[in-house]
Amino acid sequence: FLDEKGFFAVLAQTVRENGEVFGAYKDLGQGGIPVRVMEAFLGQGKVNAGMTNDGQQTMAQLGRFRAGGVAMVAGTYGHAPNEQIAGANWWVPSHCYTVMSYDEAAQTVTLRNPWGGHPGPDGTFTLPLSVYLDSYESYTYTQ
């Protein structure tokens, strides 16, 4: 999908023009603030963010993501909102995950831990929408 939209060509050109782009990403520390990371790759003005406590806006963005043409990441709270989430094998506090898909009919969100291997071999897992909304504080998306 990203290759079809020309993402990798733009990224390669950015790296050629600015060898510091990967240094900027690294300086953010373990992925850092998602908006800043995505801006390091895509440039300012091409990235937006929202808070999941605004349910209407979050659902609208998930719908846009589902329709295609945008990338999206979600960031967890710095602390688990409850004991069940704190003990979940996918939970990492203050961490960003790639949103892989949103199934509106099933009301589920599939995410991937970029560190992989947590919770499974490739880091991919699916959550009920209600758990996603309770567990993630914010999201960042491309325009």
XYZ file of C-alpha atoms in Angstrom:
143
model
C 0.000 0.000 0.000
C 2.681 2.504 0.990
C 4.694 1.661 -2.099
C 1.630 2.246 -4.292
C 1.183 5.703 -2.756
C 4.839 6.583 -3.400
C 5.810 6.681 0.286
C 9.120 4.869 -0.165
C 10.179 7.076 -3.066
C 9.454 10.197 -1.006
C 11.291 8.734 1.984
C 14.345 7.860 -0.141
C 14.400 11.391 -1.576
C 14.116 12.870 1.942
C 17.050 10.785 3.138
C 19.137 11.841 0.108
C 18.316 15.510 0.742
C 18.624 15.366 4.514
C 20.809 12.631 5.982
C 19.737 13.736 9.450
C 16.191 12.454 9.123
C 17.116 9.150 10.744
C 19.182 10.952 13.345
C 16.115 13.057 14.162
C 14.077 9.891 14.611
C 16.724 8.320 16.817
C 17.029 11.461 18.941
C 13.370 11.170 19.844
C 14.258 8.013 21.778
C 12.526 4.687 21.134
C 10.130 6.334 18.707
C 9.447 9.367 20.876
C 6.416 11.547 20.278
C 4.553 10.125 17.254
C 3.794 13.504 15.673
C 7.478 14.464 15.755
C 8.579 11.111 14.366
C 6.148 11.272 11.452
C 7.097 14.916 10.804
C 10.765 13.878 10.710
C 9.911 11.597 7.797
C 7.183 13.550 6.021
C 7.721 17.201 6.949
C 5.708 19.648 9.002
C 2.113 20.258 8.050
C 1.582 16.711 6.776
C 0.718 15.116 10.126
C -2.155 15.568 12.583
C -2.968 14.154 16.000
C -6.004 13.532 18.160
C -6.961 12.239 21.574
C -8.990 9.052 21.923
C -11.097 10.583 24.700
C -12.828 12.492 21.884
C -14.752 9.419 20.774
C -16.563 11.071 17.866
C -13.339 12.425 16.359
C -11.519 9.116 16.952
C -14.260 7.166 15.186
C -14.191 9.628 12.276
C -10.421 9.201 11.921
C -10.666 5.402 12.105
C -13.240 5.634 9.314
C -10.870 7.744 7.189
C -8.079 5.274 7.921
C -10.314 2.361 6.904
C -11.115 4.129 3.622
C -7.375 4.207 2.830
C -4.787 6.758 1.885
C -3.576 7.641 5.385
C -1.158 6.074 7.840
C -2.029 5.971 11.540
C -0.264 5.203 14.815
C -1.717 5.048 18.323
C -0.004 5.809 21.632
C -0.806 4.182 24.961
C -1.180 5.997 28.255
C 1.830 6.292 30.530
C 0.031 4.015 32.985
C -2.483 1.245 32.458
C -6.077 2.424 32.930
C -6.969 -0.775 34.797
C -5.514 -4.049 36.132
C -6.703 -6.128 33.180
C -4.869 -3.950 30.670
C -1.792 -3.704 32.915
C -1.486 -7.515 32.780
C -2.144 -7.844 29.042
C 0.677 -9.334 26.974
C 0.422 -6.517 24.403
C 0.515 -3.606 26.863
C 3.552 -1.300 26.959
C 3.074 2.080 28.670
C 3.845 5.274 26.725
C 4.437 3.309 23.545
C 3.282 3.746 19.945
C 1.765 1.066 17.781
C 1.007 1.038 14.072
C -2.702 0.835 13.309
C -2.954 -1.947 10.737
C -6.722 -2.148 10.213
C -10.096 -1.173 11.580
C -13.045 -3.521 11.123
C -16.150 -1.411 11.563
C -18.544 -4.379 11.409
C -16.647 -6.407 14.032
C -15.743 -3.273 16.035
C -12.065 -4.276 16.256
C -8.738 -2.544 15.703
C -5.648 -4.480 14.612
C -2.334 -3.016 15.715
C 1.332 -3.901 15.453
C 4.016 -3.269 18.017
C 6.979 -1.915 16.009
C 9.327 -3.699 18.396
C 7.772 -6.994 17.190
C 7.861 -10.109 19.333
C 5.470 -8.541 21.834
C 2.848 -10.021 22.043
C 3.736 -12.510 19.308
C 6.410 -13.180 16.724
C 5.494 -10.179 14.561
C 3.861 -7.991 17.229
C 0.437 -7.963 15.550
C -2.758 -8.273 17.616
C -6.444 -7.327 17.458
C -8.419 -5.564 20.179
C -12.106 -4.872 20.612
C -12.794 -1.217 19.820
C -13.831 -0.561 23.436
C -10.454 -1.836 24.727
C -8.627 0.246 22.124
C -10.484 3.381 23.235
C -9.757 2.644 26.913
C -6.082 1.737 26.382
C -4.814 4.320 23.923
C -4.467 7.972 24.777
C -3.749 9.475 21.380
C -3.345 8.828 17.689
C -1.327 10.428 14.922
C -2.185 10.278 11.242
C -1.029 11.531 7.882
C -3.160 13.869 5.818
